[in-house]
PDB file of C-alpha atoms and ligand atoms in Angstrom:
ATOM      1  CA  UNK X   1    -332.508  31.133  52.629  1.00 44.00           C
ATOM      2  CA  UNK X   2    -330.337  28.097  52.043  1.00 43.00           C
ATOM      3  CA  UNK X   3    -326.647  27.837  52.741  1.00 48.00           C
ATOM      4  CA  UNK X   4    -324.763  25.093  50.956  1.00 48.00           C
ATOM      5  CA  UNK X   5    -321.449  23.830  52.222  1.00 47.00           C
ATOM      6  CA  UNK X   6    -318.820  23.969  49.516  1.00 43.00           C
ATOM      7  CA  UNK X   7    -315.262  22.696  49.273  1.00 41.00           C
ATOM      8  CA  UNK X   8    -312.949  22.859  52.251  1.00 42.00           C
ATOM      9  CA  UNK X   9    -309.476  24.301  52.176  1.00 46.00           C
ATOM     10  CA  UNK X  10    -307.607  23.183  55.242  1.00 39.00           C
ATOM     11  CA  UNK X  11    -304.866  25.730  55.486  1.00 40.00           C
ATOM     12  CA  UNK X  12    -302.537  26.023  58.462  1.00 42.00           C
ATOM     13  CA  UNK X  13    -303.724  27.558  61.664  1.00 39.00           C
ATOM     14  CA  UNK X  14    -302.912  31.228  61.753  1.00 38.00           C
ATOM     15  CA  UNK X  15    -303.348  32.853  65.056  1.00 38.00           C
ATOM     16  CA  UNK X  16    -304.154  36.490  65.391  1.00 38.00           C
ATOM     17  CA  UNK X  17    -302.385  37.201  68.676  1.00 35.00           C
ATOM     18  CA  UNK X  18    -302.952  40.363  70.603  1.00 36.00           C
ATOM     19  CA  UNK X  19    -300.129  42.717  71.561  1.00 32.00           C
ATOM     20  CA  UNK X  20    -299.700  46.591  71.249  1.00 30.00           C
ATOM     21  CA  UNK X  21    -299.405  50.063  68.865  1.00 32.00           C
ATOM     22  CA  UNK X  22    -296.757  53.427  66.269  1.00 31.00           C
ATOM     23  CA  UNK X  23    -295.647  56.335  63.687  1.00 30.00           C
ATOM     24  CA  UNK X  24    -293.991  57.958  60.481  1.00 31.00           C
ATOM     25  CA  UNK X  25    -293.851  58.113  56.754  1.00 32.00           C
ATOM     26  CA  UNK X  26    -292.941  55.705  53.948  1.00 32.00           C
ATOM     27  CA  UNK X  27    -294.118  55.781  50.317  1.00 32.00           C
ATOM     28  CA  UNK X  28    -297.284  55.918  48.313  1.00 33.00           C
ATOM     29  CA  UNK X  29    -299.372  55.762  45.241  1.00 35.00           C
ATOM     30  CA  UNK X  30    -300.347  59.212  44.104  1.00 34.00           C
ATOM     31  CA  UNK X  31    -303.614  58.813  42.301  1.00 36.00           C
ATOM     32  CA  UNK X  32    -306.850  60.057  43.714  1.00 38.00           C
ATOM     33  CA  UNK X  33    -309.484  57.323  44.101  1.00 44.00           C
ATOM     34  CA  UNK X  34    -313.159  56.946  44.856  1.00 42.00           C
ATOM     35  CA  UNK X  35    -312.477  57.537  48.503  1.00 56.00           C
ATOM     36  CA  UNK X  36    -311.105  60.927  47.614  1.00 46.00           C
ATOM     37  CA  UNK X  37    -307.523  59.965  48.370  1.00 53.00           C
ATOM     38  CA  UNK X  38    -305.674  63.051  47.304  1.00 46.00           C
ATOM     39  CA  UNK X  39    -302.191  62.905  48.693  1.00 46.00           C
ATOM     40  CA  UNK X  40    -299.313  60.506  49.127  1.00 50.00           C
ATOM     41  CA  UNK X  41    -299.104  58.857  52.561  1.00 60.00           C
ATOM     42  CA  UNK X  42    -295.435  57.986  52.293  1.00 57.00           C
ATOM     43  CA  UNK X  43    -292.324  59.796  51.136  1.00 50.00           C
ATOM     44  CA  UNK X  44    -290.377  57.941  48.469  1.00 54.00           C
ATOM     45  CA  UNK X  45    -287.753  56.304  50.614  1.00 66.00           C
ATOM     46  CA  UNK X  46    -287.669  55.870  54.347  1.00 80.00           C
ATOM     47  CA  UNK X  47    -286.816  53.062  56.750  1.00 80.00           C
ATOM     48  CA  UNK X  48    -290.559  52.403  57.149  1.00 84.00           C
ATOM     49  CA  UNK X  49    -291.016  52.038  53.425  1.00 92.00           C
ATOM     50  CA  UNK X  50    -288.215  49.509  53.276  1.00 95.00           C
ATOM     51  CA  UNK X  51    -289.759  47.626  56.208  1.00 96.00           C
ATOM     52  CA  UNK X  52    -293.169  47.603  54.514  1.00 97.00           C
ATOM     53  CA  UNK X  53    -291.556  46.277  51.346  1.00 97.00           C
ATOM     54  CA  UNK X  54    -289.930  43.470  53.307  1.00 97.00           C
ATOM     55  CA  UNK X  55    -293.199  42.739  55.071  1.00 98.00           C
ATOM     56  CA  UNK X  56    -294.918  42.362  51.686  1.00 98.00           C
ATOM     57  CA  UNK X  57    -292.107  40.099  50.504  1.00 98.00           C
ATOM     58  CA  UNK X  58    -292.569  37.932  53.580  1.00 98.00           C
ATOM     59  CA  UNK X  59    -296.308  37.663  52.951  1.00 98.00           C
ATOM     60  CA  UNK X  60    -295.616  36.600  49.373  1.00 98.00           C
ATOM     61  CA  UNK X  61    -293.391  33.806  50.713  1.00 98.00           C
ATOM     62  CA  UNK X  62    -296.232  32.788  53.036  1.00 98.00           C
ATOM     63  CA  UNK X  63    -298.525  32.339  50.049  1.00 98.00           C
ATOM     64  CA  UNK X  64    -300.166  35.702  49.339  1.00 98.00           C
ATOM     65  CA  UNK X  65    -300.142  35.962  45.558  1.00 98.00           C
ATOM     66  CA  UNK X  66    -302.480  38.861  44.721  1.00 98.00           C
ATOM     67  CA  UNK X  67    -300.111  41.580  43.487  1.00 97.00           C
ATOM     68  CA  UNK X  68    -302.533  44.388  44.245  1.00 98.00           C
ATOM     69  CA  UNK X  69    -302.806  43.215  47.847  1.00 98.00           C
ATOM     70  CA  UNK X  70    -299.027  43.044  48.188  1.00 98.00           C
ATOM     71  CA  UNK X  71    -298.650  46.516  46.661  1.00 98.00           C
ATOM     72  CA  UNK X  72    -301.171  47.909  49.145  1.00 98.00           C
ATOM     73  CA  UNK X  73    -299.259  46.335  52.057  1.00 98.00           C
ATOM     74  CA  UNK X  74    -296.104  48.043  50.749  1.00 97.00           C
ATOM     75  CA  UNK X  75    -297.821  51.404  50.441  1.00 97.00           C
ATOM     76  CA  UNK X  76    -299.719  51.726  53.712  1.00 98.00           C
ATOM     77  CA  UNK X  77    -297.622  52.984  56.664  1.00 97.00           C
ATOM     78  CA  UNK X  78    -298.783  50.508  59.334  1.00 98.00           C
ATOM     79  CA  UNK X  79    -296.750  52.242  62.050  1.00 97.00           C
ATOM     80  CA  UNK X  80    -299.164  55.187  61.865  1.00 97.00           C
ATOM     81  CA  UNK X  81    -302.117  52.996  62.862  1.00 98.00           C
ATOM     82  CA  UNK X  82    -300.672  51.877  66.197  1.00 97.00           C
ATOM     83  CA  UNK X  83    -299.399  53.476  69.378  1.00 97.00           C
ATOM     84  CA  UNK X  84    -296.029  55.145  68.912  1.00 96.00           C
ATOM     85  CA  UNK X  85    -294.530  52.978  71.653  1.00 97.00           C
ATOM     86  CA  UNK X  86    -295.160  49.897  69.555  1.00 97.00           C
ATOM     87  CA  UNK X  87    -293.845  51.270  66.290  1.00 96.00           C
ATOM     88  CA  UNK X  88    -290.804  48.993  66.349  1.00 96.00           C
ATOM     89  CA  UNK X  89    -293.197  46.052  65.908  1.00 97.00           C
ATOM     90  CA  UNK X  90    -295.290  47.683  63.188  1.00 98.00           C
ATOM     91  CA  UNK X  91    -293.773  45.795  60.262  1.00 98.00           C
ATOM     92  CA  UNK X  92    -293.525  42.404  61.927  1.00 98.00           C
ATOM     93  CA  UNK X  93    -296.175  39.931  60.864  1.00 98.00           C
ATOM     94  CA  UNK X  94    -297.981  40.256  64.181  1.00 97.00           C
ATOM     95  CA  UNK X  95    -301.286  41.442  65.523  1.00 97.00           C
ATOM     96  CA  UNK X  96    -300.843  44.342  67.930  1.00 97.00           C
ATOM     97  CA  UNK X  97    -303.075  45.872  70.594  1.00 97.00           C
ATOM     98  CA  UNK X  98    -304.968  49.077  69.932  1.00 97.00           C
ATOM     99  CA  UNK X  99    -307.304  50.998  72.255  1.00 96.00           C
ATOM    100  CA  UNK X 100    -310.338  49.393  73.907  1.00 96.00           C
ATOM    101  CA  UNK X 101    -308.600  46.005  74.144  1.00 94.00           C
ATOM    102  CA  UNK X 102    -308.971  45.480  70.411  1.00 96.00           C
ATOM    103  CA  UNK X 103    -306.287  44.528  67.909  1.00 96.00           C
ATOM    104  CA  UNK X 104    -304.926  45.563  64.564  1.00 97.00           C
ATOM    105  CA  UNK X 105    -304.960  42.246  62.714  1.00 96.00           C
ATOM    106  CA  UNK X 106    -301.798  40.421  61.753  1.00 97.00           C
ATOM    107  CA  UNK X 107    -300.663  41.603  58.286  1.00 98.00           C
ATOM    108  CA  UNK X 108    -300.919  38.035  56.965  1.00 98.00           C
ATOM    109  CA  UNK X 109    -304.549  37.922  58.062  1.00 98.00           C
ATOM    110  CA  UNK X 110    -305.284  41.320  56.489  1.00 98.00           C
ATOM    111  CA  UNK X 111    -303.656  40.192  53.228  1.00 98.00           C
ATOM    112  CA  UNK X 112    -305.356  36.793  53.316  1.00 98.00           C
ATOM    113  CA  UNK X 113    -308.837  38.214  53.880  1.00 98.00           C
ATOM    114  CA  UNK X 114    -308.279  40.935  51.276  1.00 98.00           C
ATOM    115  CA  UNK X 115    -307.096  38.354  48.759  1.00 98.00           C
ATOM    116  CA  UNK X 116    -310.274  36.357  49.348  1.00 98.00           C
ATOM    117  CA  UNK X 117    -312.273  39.469  48.416  1.00 98.00           C
ATOM    118  CA  UNK X 118    -310.774  39.382  44.867  1.00 98.00           C
ATOM    119  CA  UNK X 119    -311.369  43.123  44.651  1.00 98.00           C
ATOM    120  CA  UNK X 120    -311.783  44.911  41.390  1.00 95.00           C
ATOM    121  CA  UNK X 121    -311.195  48.665  41.329  1.00 93.00           C
ATOM    122  CA  UNK X 122    -314.363  50.574  42.139  1.00 97.00           C
ATOM    123  CA  UNK X 123    -316.096  47.706  43.951  1.00 98.00           C
ATOM    124  CA  UNK X 124    -318.194  48.708  46.917  1.00 98.00           C
ATOM    125  CA  UNK X 125    -316.964  47.045  50.104  1.00 98.00           C
ATOM    126  CA  UNK X 126    -318.389  47.066  53.606  1.00 99.00           C
ATOM    127  CA  UNK X 127    -315.927  46.354  56.408  1.00 98.00           C
ATOM    128  CA  UNK X 128    -317.204  45.476  59.874  1.00 98.00           C
ATOM    129  CA  UNK X 129    -314.729  46.512  62.577  1.00 98.00           C
ATOM    130  CA  UNK X 130    -312.777  49.619  61.514  1.00 98.00           C
ATOM    131  CA  UNK X 131    -310.484  49.265  64.545  1.00 98.00           C
ATOM    132  CA  UNK X 132    -307.254  51.133  63.766  1.00 98.00           C
ATOM    133  CA  UNK X 133    -308.335  51.846  60.179  1.00 98.00           C
ATOM    134  CA  UNK X 134    -305.428  49.873  58.697  1.00 98.00           C
ATOM    135  CA  UNK X 135    -307.581  47.378  56.783  1.00 98.00           C
ATOM    136  CA  UNK X 136    -309.718  50.254  55.475  1.00 98.00           C
ATOM    137  CA  UNK X 137    -306.536  51.953  54.200  1.00 98.00           C
ATOM    138  CA  UNK X 138    -305.543  48.745  52.384  1.00 98.00           C
ATOM    139  CA  UNK X 139    -308.972  48.655  50.711  1.00 98.00           C
ATOM    140  CA  UNK X 140    -308.672  52.350  49.739  1.00 98.00           C
ATOM    141  CA  UNK X 141    -305.233  51.666  48.266  1.00 98.00           C
ATOM    142  CA  UNK X 142    -306.892  49.053  46.068  1.00 98.00           C
ATOM    143  CA  UNK X 143    -309.338  51.678  44.797  1.00 98.00           C
ATOM    144  CA  UNK X 144    -312.392  50.127  46.400  1.00 98.00           C
ATOM    145  CA  UNK X 145    -315.320  52.274  47.472  1.00 98.00           C
ATOM    146  CA  UNK X 146    -314.990  51.653  51.186  1.00 98.00           C
ATOM    147  CA  UNK X 147    -317.625  51.685  53.931  1.00 98.00           C
ATOM    148  CA  UNK X 148    -316.553  50.687  57.424  1.00 98.00           C
ATOM    149  CA  UNK X 149    -318.398  50.425  60.755  1.00 98.00           C
ATOM    150  CA  UNK X 150    -316.888  50.488  64.254  1.00 98.00           C
ATOM    151  CA  UNK X 151    -318.797  49.928  67.514  1.00 98.00           C
ATOM    152  CA  UNK X 152    -316.372  51.910  69.747  1.00 98.00           C
ATOM    153  CA  UNK X 153    -316.778  55.644  69.367  1.00 98.00           C
ATOM    154  CA  UNK X 154    -313.177  56.293  70.419  1.00 98.00           C
ATOM    155  CA  UNK X 155    -311.786  53.896  67.801  1.00 98.00           C
ATOM    156  CA  UNK X 156    -314.047  55.400  65.148  1.00 98.00           C
ATOM    157  CA  UNK X 157    -312.666  58.880  65.946  1.00 98.00           C
ATOM    158  CA  UNK X 158    -309.017  57.804  66.048  1.00 98.00           C
ATOM    159  CA  UNK X 159    -309.271  55.782  62.830  1.00 98.00           C
ATOM    160  CA  UNK X 160    -310.970  58.679  61.047  1.00 98.00           C
ATOM    161  CA  UNK X 161    -308.221  61.068  62.078  1.00 98.00           C
ATOM    162  CA  UNK X 162    -305.421  58.699  61.056  1.00 98.00           C
ATOM    163  CA  UNK X 163    -306.976  57.831  57.709  1.00 98.00           C
ATOM    164  CA  UNK X 164    -307.814  61.413  56.793  1.00 98.00           C
ATOM    165  CA  UNK X 165    -304.316  62.634  57.725  1.00 98.00           C
ATOM    166  CA  UNK X 166    -302.937  60.082  55.289  1.00 97.00           C
ATOM    167  CA  UNK X 167    -305.304  61.238  52.551  1.00 98.00           C
ATOM    168  CA  UNK X 168    -307.705  58.273  52.749  1.00 98.00           C
ATOM    169  CA  UNK X 169    -311.390  59.158  52.917  1.00 98.00           C
ATOM    170  CA  UNK X 170    -313.459  55.987  53.295  1.00 98.00           C
ATOM    171  CA  UNK X 171    -317.062  56.269  54.497  1.00 98.00           C
ATOM    172  CA  UNK X 172    -316.743  55.630  58.238  1.00 98.00           C
ATOM    173  CA  UNK X 173    -319.625  54.937  60.591  1.00 98.00           C
ATOM    174  CA  UNK X 174    -319.978  54.590  64.341  1.00 98.00           C
ATOM    175  CA  UNK X 175    -322.555  51.848  64.901  1.00 98.00           C
ATOM    176  CA  UNK X 176    -323.346  48.185  65.315  1.00 98.00           C
ATOM    177  CA  UNK X 177    -321.968  46.134  62.436  1.00 98.00           C
ATOM    178  CA  UNK X 178    -324.647  43.475  62.940  1.00 98.00           C
ATOM    179  CA  UNK X 179    -327.073  45.982  61.414  1.00 98.00           C
ATOM    180  CA  UNK X 180    -324.837  46.782  58.456  1.00 98.00           C
ATOM    181  CA  UNK X 181    -325.719  49.805  56.346  1.00 98.00           C
ATOM    182  CA  UNK X 182    -329.031  48.970  54.649  1.00 98.00           C
ATOM    183  CA  UNK X 183    -329.277  52.520  53.282  1.00 98.00           C
ATOM    184  CA  UNK X 184    -326.004  52.008  51.350  1.00 98.00           C
ATOM    185  CA  UNK X 185    -326.618  48.395  50.254  1.00 98.00           C
ATOM    186  CA  UNK X 186    -326.085  46.421  48.122  1.00 98.00           C
ATOM    187  CA  UNK X 187    -322.359  45.821  48.532  1.00 98.00           C
ATOM    188  CA  UNK X 188    -320.155  43.854  46.144  1.00 98.00           C
ATOM    189  CA  UNK X 189    -318.197  42.463  49.071  1.00 98.00           C
ATOM    190  CA  UNK X 190    -318.497  42.433  52.858  1.00 99.00           C
ATOM    191  CA  UNK X 191    -315.506  41.848  55.120  1.00 98.00           C
ATOM    192  CA  UNK X 192    -315.773  40.982  58.808  1.00 98.00           C
ATOM    193  CA  UNK X 193    -312.659  41.735  60.855  1.00 98.00           C
ATOM    194  CA  UNK X 194    -314.325  40.693  64.130  1.00 97.00           C
ATOM    195  CA  UNK X 195    -315.760  37.216  64.582  1.00 98.00           C
ATOM    196  CA  UNK X 196    -319.440  36.434  65.083  1.00 98.00           C
ATOM    197  CA  UNK X 197    -320.438  32.944  66.219  1.00 98.00           C
ATOM    198  CA  UNK X 198    -322.846  32.678  63.301  1.00 97.00           C
ATOM    199  CA  UNK X 199    -323.144  34.536  60.052  1.00 97.00           C
ATOM    200  CA  UNK X 200    -325.085  37.803  60.586  1.00 98.00           C
ATOM    201  CA  UNK X 201    -328.205  37.320  58.455  1.00 97.00           C
ATOM    202  CA  UNK X 202    -328.879  41.046  57.981  1.00 98.00           C
ATOM    203  CA  UNK X 203    -325.458  41.428  56.379  1.00 98.00           C
ATOM    204  CA  UNK X 204    -326.111  38.609  53.906  1.00 98.00           C
ATOM    205  CA  UNK X 205    -329.177  40.520  52.741  1.00 98.00           C
ATOM    206  CA  UNK X 206    -326.949  43.533  51.998  1.00 98.00           C
ATOM    207  CA  UNK X 207    -324.814  41.641  49.484  1.00 98.00           C
ATOM    208  CA  UNK X 208    -325.593  41.982  45.821  1.00 98.00           C
ATOM    209  CA  UNK X 209    -326.381  38.718  44.045  1.00 98.00           C
ATOM    210  CA  UNK X 210    -322.972  37.500  42.816  1.00 98.00           C
ATOM    211  CA  UNK X 211    -321.171  39.225  45.669  1.00 98.00           C
ATOM    212  CA  UNK X 212    -319.665  37.589  48.726  1.00 98.00           C
ATOM    213  CA  UNK X 213    -318.742  37.958  52.362  1.00 98.00           C
ATOM    214  CA  UNK X 214    -315.425  37.019  53.967  1.00 98.00           C
ATOM    215  CA  UNK X 215    -316.037  36.239  57.611  1.00 98.00           C
ATOM    216  CA  UNK X 216    -314.253  34.449  60.444  1.00 98.00           C
ATOM    217  CA  UNK X 217    -317.063  32.383  61.999  1.00 98.00           C
ATOM    218  CA  UNK X 218    -316.922  30.755  65.414  1.00 97.00           C
ATOM    219  CA  UNK X 219    -316.491  31.247  69.153  1.00 96.00           C
ATOM    220  CA  UNK X 220    -313.623  32.581  71.239  1.00 89.00           C
ATOM    221  CA  UNK X 221    -311.529  29.423  70.850  1.00 91.00           C
ATOM    222  CA  UNK X 222    -311.089  29.989  67.137  1.00 94.00           C
ATOM    223  CA  UNK X 223    -312.878  30.580  63.893  1.00 98.00           C
ATOM    224  CA  UNK X 224    -313.090  29.233  60.376  1.00 98.00           C
ATOM    225  CA  UNK X 225    -312.411  31.764  57.668  1.00 98.00           C
ATOM    226  CA  UNK X 226    -315.550  31.465  55.624  1.00 98.00           C
ATOM    227  CA  UNK X 227    -316.560  32.813  52.235  1.00 98.00           C
ATOM    228  CA  UNK X 228    -320.327  33.074  51.709  1.00 98.00           C
ATOM    229  CA  UNK X 229    -321.391  33.806  48.143  1.00 98.00           C
ATOM    230  CA  UNK X 230    -324.831  35.106  47.345  1.00 98.00           C
ATOM    231  CA  UNK X 231    -325.683  33.048  44.295  1.00 98.00           C
ATOM    232  CA  UNK X 232    -329.379  33.958  44.178  1.00 97.00           C
ATOM    233  CA  UNK X 233    -331.887  36.161  45.997  1.00 96.00           C
ATOM    234  CA  UNK X 234    -332.222  33.579  48.769  1.00 96.00           C
ATOM    235  CA  UNK X 235    -329.424  31.199  47.872  1.00 98.00           C
ATOM    236  CA  UNK X 236    -325.942  31.214  49.382  1.00 98.00           C
ATOM    237  CA  UNK X 237    -322.901  28.976  48.987  1.00 98.00           C
ATOM    238  CA  UNK X 238    -320.327  28.637  51.731  1.00 98.00           C
ATOM    239  CA  UNK X 239    -316.666  27.546  51.646  1.00 98.00           C
ATOM    240  CA  UNK X 240    -314.051  27.374  54.409  1.00 98.00           C
ATOM    241  CA  UNK X 241    -310.500  28.696  54.205  1.00 98.00           C
ATOM    242  CA  UNK X 242    -308.520  27.800  57.303  1.00 98.00           C
ATOM    243  CA  UNK X 243    -308.485  28.519  61.016  1.00 97.00           C
ATOM    244  CA  UNK X 244    -307.916  31.894  62.649  1.00 97.00           C
ATOM    245  CA  UNK X 245    -308.462  33.713  65.913  1.00 95.00           C
ATOM    246  CA  UNK X 246    -310.123  37.136  65.893  1.00 95.00           C
ATOM    247  CA  UNK X 247    -311.597  39.370  68.544  1.00 94.00           C
ATOM    248  CA  UNK X 248    -315.323  38.641  68.936  1.00 96.00           C
ATOM    249  CA  UNK X 249    -317.968  40.628  67.090  1.00 98.00           C
ATOM    250  CA  UNK X 250    -320.117  42.130  69.830  1.00 97.00           C
ATOM    251  CA  UNK X 251    -323.626  43.501  69.741  1.00 98.00           C
ATOM    252  CA  UNK X 252    -324.396  47.189  70.240  1.00 98.00           C
ATOM    253  CA  UNK X 253    -322.127  50.199  70.521  1.00 98.00           C
ATOM    254  CA  UNK X 254    -319.819  51.551  73.215  1.00 97.00           C
ATOM    255  CA  UNK X 255    -317.813  54.713  73.984  1.00 95.00           C
TER     256      UNK X 255
HETATM  257  N1  SAH A 301    -309.950  46.001  60.789  1.00 87.17           N
HETATM  258  C1  SAH A 301    -309.281  46.394  62.019  1.00 87.17           C
HETATM  259  C2  SAH A 301    -309.205  45.226  62.985  1.00 87.17           C
HETATM  260  C3  SAH A 301    -309.823  45.621  64.246  1.00 87.17           C
HETATM  261  S1  SAH A 301    -310.200  44.327  65.373  1.00 87.17           S
HETATM  262  C4  SAH A 301    -307.934  47.012  61.750  1.00 87.17           C
HETATM  263  O1  SAH A 301    -307.478  46.989  60.595  1.00 87.17           O
HETATM  264  O2  SAH A 301    -307.322  47.527  62.686  1.00 87.17           O
HETATM  265  C5  SAH A 301    -311.960  44.206  65.163  1.00 87.17           C
HETATM  266  C6  SAH A 301    -312.749  45.470  65.426  1.00 87.17           C
HETATM  267  O3  SAH A 301    -314.119  45.116  65.302  1.00 87.17           O
HETATM  268  C7  SAH A 301    -312.597  46.081  66.810  1.00 87.17           C
HETATM  269  O4  SAH A 301    -312.212  47.420  66.685  1.00 87.17           O
HETATM  270  C8  SAH A 301    -313.982  45.948  67.432  1.00 87.17           C
HETATM  271  O5  SAH A 301    -314.325  47.011  68.287  1.00 87.17           O
HETATM  272  C9  SAH A 301    -314.851  45.915  66.190  1.00 87.17           C
HETATM  273  N2  SAH A 301    -316.172  45.330  66.389  1.00 87.17           N
HETATM  274  C10 SAH A 301    -316.542  44.254  67.134  1.00 87.17           C
HETATM  275  N3  SAH A 301    -317.874  44.039  67.053  1.00 87.17           N
HETATM  276  C11 SAH A 301    -318.368  45.007  66.220  1.00 87.17           C
HETATM  277  C12 SAH A 301    -319.674  45.343  65.751  1.00 87.17           C
HETATM  278  N4  SAH A 301    -320.758  44.655  66.113  1.00 87.17           N
HETATM  279  N5  SAH A 301    -319.787  46.393  64.916  1.00 87.17           N
HETATM  280  C13 SAH A 301    -318.720  47.130  64.535  1.00 87.17           C
HETATM  281  N6  SAH A 301    -317.464  46.880  64.960  1.00 87.17           N
HETATM  282  C14 SAH A 301    -317.286  45.833  65.796  1.00 87.17           C
END
């Protein structure tokens, strides 16, 4: 397998800082999608909906231009993916702590990574690191066929409950993301929301030719957002898209 280095985009340094977690209802799209989304997560107008709208507006000002990504940010009630005590921070552009010393990524980071996926409706996406389930909800909102793996059993359970309550039904798995889901491969896109030091080779093999992975690569001091395209059976092309800080991708599973 060969990996070619492509063009570099040196974007500003965006730090995914850890903090804490929240609740209630905003607004929603009402179609049912491939993840079996059958109901509307938000009521038509609520303070949360207005906050989500302003959050999306802020992300647009920060350079997010994909309208489907921005619409998903508006429609997903982020306060329901965090601890109720932290709900006042839910619509700030900040990472927040969730259980097991993990984080729900900063909305900018979620939007940025999702934009790099260039998702078309119906595409099959594998997310590594379900965490709170927020990113998975964003992918469901964009009508992707979503698969997501989480290594903490407790997070897997909580995310499943939250997502299902909101009417999102992605395919969730408790397991080690380094293994991927060979039985469900190939995927059009793979998204890593935890950072490995090096690209996980088994995951590259689960991409379809023409598909790509969006992955923060690097150690604890920071990572390069990297897009790795599978351009042939054993040929990959890599490009870098700015500096970020994510929680590390860790081997194995835990309770
Ligand atoms: N996408 C999440 C962000 C969670 S932070 C959200 O929207 O909230 C990254 C998550 O990756 C953590 O929950 C962490 O437990 C998980 N993780 C780390 N290493 C992993 C691995 N090898 N397999 C699966 N999940 C992993």
